[in-house]
Amino acid sequence: MNRTMEDSQQTSEYVYEDEQVFLTDQNNLFLKEGLEGEQKLCEVSADAVEDKVAELKNVFADLEQRIHESLEKESLTGDDIAGLREDVKTTVAIGNFNKLMDKIEDYESDLDESDAAEKEIANSEAEPEEKPEAEQEDTAAENTDEGSKPPESSETENDEEPQDDGSGESPDHQEATSETEEDSSDDDSLDYYREIVDKAQDLSKQSDWSYVSAELDELSRKWSDGPDVESDEVKKLFEKFNKAVDTFEDRREEHYEQQEKKRQQNLEKKKKLLKEFEGIVSNETWTATRRVSQMKSQWNSIGQLPSDKGEGLDERFEELVDTFDDHKVDRLVQKRQQEEDNLMGKLTVLEKMERVAENINHETTEWEEIAEKFEDLTKQWKEIGKVPREKSDEVWERYKKAQDNYYDQKYKYDPDHQSKVDRFSHKKEKICEEAEQLVEMDDIATAARKVNKLHHRWKKVGNLPQRLEDKLWNRFKSATDAFNEKKANNQDKIEEQEEEHYQQKLELIDKANAVKDTDDFEKGHSKMQSFMDRWKKIGPVPRKKSNKIWKKFKGAMDEFYDRRREHFKEVEEERKENLERKKELLEKLHELGQHEDPIEAVDIAKEVQEKFKNVGYVPIEKKNEMWKKYREACDVIYDRMRAAKSGDKFDQELAKANLDQEDRNEIQKLRKKYKKLKKEVRSLEKEAIRYKEKKTYFTPSGDGNSLLDEVDEKIASAEEKIETKEEKMDELTKKMDLIRRDSGD
């Protein structure tokens, strides 16, 4: 059951909530259980949420009906099913989407089995082909380069002292020249090592592990073969080189660890799939065709496994596939046979449905029995399972025709059904007309709210025969679709209209604030109610402002009604006091009802009556009771006065009698009956006298006289009635005397 907004504020953390949705303070409407859990549907203001919920539920009902009718035909293609699934995923509505998706998947599973049935049944007698042996996965081996021996140095050491070579230069000059050449050689050596370090650092960032390993080995060899230079700079370069190598080795080790971890995960995936497959085969779940197909795809997509740990898994999986396929063929054969049996069953039911329609004519009277029989046949037809796909369209069309013929005949010969169909169709035609008129409305924002209400009214009308229902629904949907298109193309205008509505509601808030402090609570209540009626008639406002202005408007009303309630609490206390005062005055009137002088009692009662009327209001639930007691007490006083003034001795004695009010009232009732009977007796006596006078006009004769006999009968009847009424008068007199004696008079 849906809760109202006021109820939800007291029982929920949300502005609005029902079994399927909730509305947050930010005007976000969420579906509690969508295809992916909790799902945001749209933004909607608090004062429009109930209409929006009704609209979205209608959208889901339409989607559910469309999918049900599509699946009922049993002849959908894979593209058709994909389209239905996409509709479920993309439709913004309120309903059980998971259940709807399950229906589609069940149908698709049956469709997959049916597609495979023809091939596998056809090949069931053929010899199975030999399967190729499973290919073994190659494990990538890391490339390692053998270190080459460094070439022999071309330089020779010369420890001998320099000799004069006959050039004419002194030994000192030759030594200076040698030092210059040595400095130049050192610079070249540093450049040599710097180049190696730069290459190593660049390679350490790459991920071609085999190539980089080989290249770093080659650089290491070059370093070993390089010039022998002893300097701090070379040492620093060597540290950089080693750091680059270490960085690469760490990255490579981490990479292979990840690879091994991934292979282990792949192994676990295959074991899990294998366990699930073994469960399917063990439990003989031969209907799990769709799941097995998914498992095959998942199995083939899993990558490499750890070395020597995946042996036998592929063979076991293929063994399970063969077992499943063998049983699937048998099951598909059984399923095909079942579909043929279903076809025969549905055709038998269809023949009975067609005969029901054919036997309806102008002499038919047992409409309830016929309706029950046809409804039972319809239920039987739906309970029978699927038929072969190539026959499904034909059977479906025949079923629709049988339904149409039945309702056509029933409409033609059953007046009650005809009246009901006409009444429902008239209501739905009117809804269609109103929907079509919405397209012409200038206030699009207000029209959008009315569309939601029209959907709600449509559901409440009731269903018509399917052909007529479809016709009117298509008309209604066409009108609402046209309006929704207009709405989508006029968002700027809708925003202007919503802003205009916003200003109108701001004016109502100002008026409510002006009235909230009034002390004239009745007039204030009337105005507040008129403000509320006007608020409801004004169209929607911008969503971001809706909740805010509603709180302001409701705040003004709440303040007024809080003051009004406090006021009426004080009034209630005052009315309770008035009730006690009126009870005291009633007691005085009761005493005057037994006053010894009935005429004097009236004079005293008038003063008490005036005080009673001036006391003021009593609690509303006591108002009628007090007024009734007041009238009864006054009636006793004035009845005694009238009796005392009358010439009737009994009435005079009754007026002076010392009787309590209840006994006096009872005697008065009996006395009225007595007087009525006495009046009737006098009338009958006069009637008897008239007939006796007429009798003197007849001349006696020997022969019978029918007129005279008739007069005698009337006289006798009147005298008999007089006697009966006088007996009743005597009984009433005895009752009145008995009451007076029991009262002690």
mmCIF file with all atom_site columns, N, CA and C in Angstrom, residues 187-223:
data_model
loop_
_atom_site.group_PDB
_atom_site.id
_atom_site.type_symbol
_atom_site.label_atom_id
_atom_site.label_alt_id
_atom_site.label_comp_id
_atom_site.label_asym_id
_atom_site.label_entity_id
_atom_site.label_seq_id
_atom_site.pdbx_PDB_ins_code
_atom_site.Cartn_x
_atom_site.Cartn_y
_atom_site.Cartn_z
_atom_site.occupancy
_atom_site.B_iso_or_equiv
_atom_site.pdbx_formal_charge
_atom_site.auth_seq_id
_atom_site.auth_comp_id
_atom_site.auth_asym_id
_atom_site.auth_atom_id
_atom_site.pdbx_PDB_model_num
ATOM 1   N N  . ASP A 1 187 ? 89.143 11.964  -21.288 1.00 0.00 ? 187 ASP A N  1
ATOM 2   C CA . ASP A 1 187 ? 87.840 12.523  -21.679 1.00 0.00 ? 187 ASP A CA 1
ATOM 3   C C  . ASP A 1 187 ? 87.089 11.562  -22.579 1.00 0.00 ? 187 ASP A C  1
ATOM 4   N N  . ASP A 1 188 ? 87.800 10.954  -23.500 1.00 0.00 ? 188 ASP A N  1
ATOM 5   C CA . ASP A 1 188 ? 87.150 9.999   -24.402 1.00 0.00 ? 188 ASP A CA 1
ATOM 6   C C  . ASP A 1 188 ? 86.623 8.794   -23.633 1.00 0.00 ? 188 ASP A C  1
ATOM 7   N N  . SER A 1 189 ? 87.368 8.363   -22.622 1.00 0.00 ? 189 SER A N  1
ATOM 8   C CA . SER A 1 189 ? 86.938 7.206   -21.819 1.00 0.00 ? 189 SER A CA 1
ATOM 9   C C  . SER A 1 189 ? 85.670 7.516   -21.042 1.00 0.00 ? 189 SER A C  1
ATOM 10  N N  . LEU A 1 190 ? 85.603 8.719   -20.455 1.00 0.00 ? 190 LEU A N  1
ATOM 11  C CA . LEU A 1 190 ? 84.391 9.112   -19.711 1.00 0.00 ? 190 LEU A CA 1
ATOM 12  C C  . LEU A 1 190 ? 83.180 9.143   -20.639 1.00 0.00 ? 190 LEU A C  1
ATOM 13  N N  . ASP A 1 191 ? 83.360 9.674   -21.828 1.00 0.00 ? 191 ASP A N  1
ATOM 14  C CA . ASP A 1 191 ? 82.245 9.707   -22.793 1.00 0.00 ? 191 ASP A CA 1
ATOM 15  C C  . ASP A 1 191 ? 81.795 8.292   -23.131 1.00 0.00 ? 191 ASP A C  1
ATOM 16  N N  . TYR A 1 192 ? 82.772 7.391   -23.214 1.00 0.00 ? 192 TYR A N  1
ATOM 17  C CA . TYR A 1 192 ? 82.484 5.986   -23.523 1.00 0.00 ? 192 TYR A CA 1
ATOM 18  C C  . TYR A 1 192 ? 81.549 5.401   -22.457 1.00 0.00 ? 192 TYR A C  1
ATOM 19  N N  . TYR A 1 193 ? 81.911 5.614   -21.195 1.00 0.00 ? 193 TYR A N  1
ATOM 20  C CA . TYR A 1 193 ? 81.110 5.059   -20.104 1.00 0.00 ? 193 TYR A CA 1
ATOM 21  C C  . TYR A 1 193 ? 79.775 5.795   -19.944 1.00 0.00 ? 193 TYR A C  1
ATOM 22  N N  . ARG A 1 194 ? 79.790 7.112   -20.184 1.00 0.00 ? 194 ARG A N  1
ATOM 23  C CA . ARG A 1 194 ? 78.526 7.859   -20.097 1.00 0.00 ? 194 ARG A CA 1
ATOM 24  C C  . ARG A 1 194 ? 77.504 7.328   -21.105 1.00 0.00 ? 194 ARG A C  1
ATOM 25  N N  . GLU A 1 195 ? 77.977 7.017   -22.301 1.00 0.00 ? 195 GLU A N  1
ATOM 26  C CA . GLU A 1 195 ? 77.082 6.491   -23.339 1.00 0.00 ? 195 GLU A CA 1
ATOM 27  C C  . GLU A 1 195 ? 76.469 5.159   -22.908 1.00 0.00 ? 195 GLU A C  1
ATOM 28  N N  . ILE A 1 196 ? 77.297 4.301   -22.264 1.00 0.00 ? 196 ILE A N  1
ATOM 29  C CA . ILE A 1 196 ? 76.780 3.016   -21.772 1.00 0.00 ? 196 ILE A CA 1
ATOM 30  C C  . ILE A 1 196 ? 75.702 3.237   -20.717 1.00 0.00 ? 196 ILE A C  1
ATOM 31  N N  . VAL A 1 197 ? 75.953 4.164   -19.790 1.00 0.00 ? 197 VAL A N  1
ATOM 32  C CA . VAL A 1 197 ? 74.980 4.445   -18.721 1.00 0.00 ? 197 VAL A CA 1
ATOM 33  C C  . VAL A 1 197 ? 73.677 4.976   -19.307 1.00 0.00 ? 197 VAL A C  1
ATOM 34  N N  . ASP A 1 198 ? 73.772 5.905   -20.251 1.00 0.00 ? 198 ASP A N  1
ATOM 35  C CA . ASP A 1 198 ? 72.551 6.467   -20.867 1.00 0.00 ? 198 ASP A CA 1
ATOM 36  C C  . ASP A 1 198 ? 71.711 5.368   -21.511 1.00 0.00 ? 198 ASP A C  1
ATOM 37  N N  . LYS A 1 199 ? 72.390 4.444   -22.247 1.00 0.00 ? 199 LYS A N  1
ATOM 38  C CA . LYS A 1 199 ? 71.661 3.351   -22.895 1.00 0.00 ? 199 LYS A CA 1
ATOM 39  C C  . LYS A 1 199 ? 71.021 2.432   -21.851 1.00 0.00 ? 199 LYS A C  1
ATOM 40  N N  . ALA A 1 200 ? 71.758 2.168   -20.760 1.00 0.00 ? 200 ALA A N  1
ATOM 41  C CA . ALA A 1 200 ? 71.230 1.287   -19.713 1.00 0.00 ? 200 ALA A CA 1
ATOM 42  C C  . ALA A 1 200 ? 70.002 1.905   -19.050 1.00 0.00 ? 200 ALA A C  1
ATOM 43  N N  . GLN A 1 201 ? 70.056 3.186   -18.756 1.00 0.00 ? 201 GLN A N  1
ATOM 44  C CA . GLN A 1 201 ? 68.916 3.856   -18.129 1.00 0.00 ? 201 GLN A CA 1
ATOM 45  C C  . GLN A 1 201 ? 67.695 3.862   -19.049 1.00 0.00 ? 201 GLN A C  1
ATOM 46  N N  . ASP A 1 202 ? 67.922 4.044   -20.333 1.00 0.00 ? 202 ASP A N  1
ATOM 47  C CA . ASP A 1 202 ? 66.807 4.029   -21.287 1.00 0.00 ? 202 ASP A CA 1
ATOM 48  C C  . ASP A 1 202 ? 66.198 2.631   -21.386 1.00 0.00 ? 202 ASP A C  1
ATOM 49  N N  . LEU A 1 203 ? 67.080 1.610   -21.439 1.00 0.00 ? 203 LEU A N  1
ATOM 50  C CA . LEU A 1 203 ? 66.593 0.233   -21.545 1.00 0.00 ? 203 LEU A CA 1
ATOM 51  C C  . LEU A 1 203 ? 65.831 -0.208  -20.302 1.00 0.00 ? 203 LEU A C  1
ATOM 52  N N  . SER A 1 204 ? 66.218 0.312   -19.124 1.00 0.00 ? 204 SER A N  1
ATOM 53  C CA . SER A 1 204 ? 65.596 -0.122  -17.870 1.00 0.00 ? 204 SER A CA 1
ATOM 54  C C  . SER A 1 204 ? 64.112 0.240   -17.801 1.00 0.00 ? 204 SER A C  1
ATOM 55  N N  . LYS A 1 205 ? 63.667 1.151   -18.650 1.00 0.00 ? 205 LYS A N  1
ATOM 56  C CA . LYS A 1 205 ? 62.268 1.582   -18.642 1.00 0.00 ? 205 LYS A CA 1
ATOM 57  C C  . LYS A 1 205 ? 61.407 0.775   -19.596 1.00 0.00 ? 205 LYS A C  1
ATOM 58  N N  . GLN A 1 206 ? 62.046 -0.047  -20.479 1.00 0.00 ? 206 GLN A N  1
ATOM 59  C CA . GLN A 1 206 ? 61.306 -0.787  -21.479 1.00 0.00 ? 206 GLN A CA 1
ATOM 60  C C  . GLN A 1 206 ? 60.783 -2.110  -20.919 1.00 0.00 ? 206 GLN A C  1
ATOM 61  N N  . SER A 1 207 ? 59.823 -2.734  -21.657 1.00 0.00 ? 207 SER A N  1
ATOM 62  C CA . SER A 1 207 ? 59.166 -3.946  -21.155 1.00 0.00 ? 207 SER A CA 1
ATOM 63  C C  . SER A 1 207 ? 59.359 -5.153  -22.053 1.00 0.00 ? 207 SER A C  1
ATOM 64  N N  . ASP A 1 208 ? 60.247 -5.059  -23.040 1.00 0.00 ? 208 ASP A N  1
ATOM 65  C CA . ASP A 1 208 ? 60.588 -6.226  -23.849 1.00 0.00 ? 208 ASP A CA 1
ATOM 66  C C  . ASP A 1 208 ? 61.694 -6.960  -23.100 1.00 0.00 ? 208 ASP A C  1
ATOM 67  N N  . TRP A 1 209 ? 61.241 -7.829  -22.168 1.00 0.00 ? 209 TRP A N  1
ATOM 68  C CA . TRP A 1 209 ? 62.154 -8.354  -21.165 1.00 0.00 ? 209 TRP A CA 1
ATOM 69  C C  . TRP A 1 209 ? 63.341 -9.117  -21.763 1.00 0.00 ? 209 TRP A C  1
ATOM 70  N N  . SER A 1 210 ? 63.114 -9.958  -22.759 1.00 0.00 ? 210 SER A N  1
ATOM 71  C CA . SER A 1 210 ? 64.208 -10.745 -23.355 1.00 0.00 ? 210 SER A CA 1
ATOM 72  C C  . SER A 1 210 ? 65.197 -9.849  -24.076 1.00 0.00 ? 210 SER A C  1
ATOM 73  N N  . TYR A 1 211 ? 64.664 -8.920  -24.845 1.00 0.00 ? 211 TYR A N  1
ATOM 74  C CA . TYR A 1 211 ? 65.528 -8.017  -25.605 1.00 0.00 ? 211 TYR A CA 1
ATOM 75  C C  . TYR A 1 211 ? 66.369 -7.161  -24.672 1.00 0.00 ? 211 TYR A C  1
ATOM 76  N N  . VAL A 1 212 ? 65.728 -6.607  -23.648 1.00 0.00 ? 212 VAL A N  1
ATOM 77  C CA . VAL A 1 212 ? 66.452 -5.719  -22.732 1.00 0.00 ? 212 VAL A CA 1
ATOM 78  C C  . VAL A 1 212 ? 67.504 -6.491  -21.962 1.00 0.00 ? 212 VAL A C  1
ATOM 79  N N  . SER A 1 213 ? 67.187 -7.723  -21.539 1.00 0.00 ? 213 SER A N  1
ATOM 80  C CA . SER A 1 213 ? 68.174 -8.538  -20.809 1.00 0.00 ? 213 SER A CA 1
ATOM 81  C C  . SER A 1 213 ? 69.416 -8.758  -21.661 1.00 0.00 ? 213 SER A C  1
ATOM 82  N N  . ALA A 1 214 ? 69.200 -9.080  -22.927 1.00 0.00 ? 214 ALA A N  1
ATOM 83  C CA . ALA A 1 214 ? 70.332 -9.302  -23.828 1.00 0.00 ? 214 ALA A CA 1
ATOM 84  C C  . ALA A 1 214 ? 71.144 -8.033  -24.020 1.00 0.00 ? 214 ALA A C  1
ATOM 85  N N  . GLU A 1 215 ? 70.439 -6.916  -24.164 1.00 0.00 ? 215 GLU A N  1
ATOM 86  C CA . GLU A 1 215 ? 71.136 -5.646  -24.386 1.00 0.00 ? 215 GLU A CA 1
ATOM 87  C C  . GLU A 1 215 ? 71.934 -5.228  -23.157 1.00 0.00 ? 215 GLU A C  1
ATOM 88  N N  . LEU A 1 216 ? 71.366 -5.447  -21.977 1.00 0.00 ? 216 LEU A N  1
ATOM 89  C CA . LEU A 1 216 ? 72.101 -5.084  -20.758 1.00 0.00 ? 216 LEU A CA 1
ATOM 90  C C  . LEU A 1 216 ? 73.331 -5.960  -20.566 1.00 0.00 ? 216 LEU A C  1
ATOM 91  N N  . ASP A 1 217 ? 73.214 -7.244  -20.953 1.00 0.00 ? 217 ASP A N  1
ATOM 92  C CA . ASP A 1 217 ? 74.390 -8.116  -20.894 1.00 0.00 ? 217 ASP A CA 1
ATOM 93  C C  . ASP A 1 217 ? 75.489 -7.621  -21.834 1.00 0.00 ? 217 ASP A C  1
ATOM 94  N N  . GLU A 1 218 ? 75.059 -7.173  -23.001 1.00 0.00 ? 218 GLU A N  1
ATOM 95  C CA . GLU A 1 218 ? 76.033 -6.655  -23.971 1.00 0.00 ? 218 GLU A CA 1
ATOM 96  C C  . GLU A 1 218 ? 76.701 -5.387  -23.449 1.00 0.00 ? 218 GLU A C  1
ATOM 97  N N  . LEU A 1 219 ? 75.918 -4.516  -22.816 1.00 0.00 ? 219 LEU A N  1
ATOM 98  C CA . LEU A 1 219 ? 76.486 -3.290  -22.243 1.00 0.00 ? 219 LEU A CA 1
ATOM 99  C C  . LEU A 1 219 ? 77.452 -3.611  -21.109 1.00 0.00 ? 219 LEU A C  1
ATOM 100 N N  . SER A 1 220 ? 77.125 -4.651  -20.346 1.00 0.00 ? 220 SER A N  1
ATOM 101 C CA . SER A 1 220 ? 78.027 -5.061  -19.253 1.00 0.00 ? 220 SER A CA 1
ATOM 102 C C  . SER A 1 220 ? 79.361 -5.543  -19.810 1.00 0.00 ? 220 SER A C  1
ATOM 103 N N  . ARG A 1 221 ? 79.291 -6.286  -20.941 1.00 0.00 ? 221 ARG A N  1
ATOM 104 C CA . ARG A 1 221 ? 80.519 -6.750  -21.581 1.00 0.00 ? 221 ARG A CA 1
ATOM 105 C C  . ARG A 1 221 ? 81.357 -5.577  -22.084 1.00 0.00 ? 221 ARG A C  1
ATOM 106 N N  . LYS A 1 222 ? 80.623 -4.601  -22.679 1.00 0.00 ? 222 LYS A N  1
ATOM 107 C CA . LYS A 1 222 ? 81.352 -3.431  -23.179 1.00 0.00 ? 222 LYS A CA 1
ATOM 108 C C  . LYS A 1 222 ? 82.024 -2.665  -22.045 1.00 0.00 ? 222 LYS A C  1
ATOM 109 N N  . TRP A 1 223 ? 81.329 -2.618  -20.920 1.00 0.00 ? 223 TRP A N  1
ATOM 110 C CA . TRP A 1 223 ? 81.930 -1.918  -19.763 1.00 0.00 ? 223 TRP A CA 1
ATOM 111 C C  . TRP A 1 223 ? 83.224 -2.621  -19.347 1.00 0.00 ? 223 TRP A C  1
#
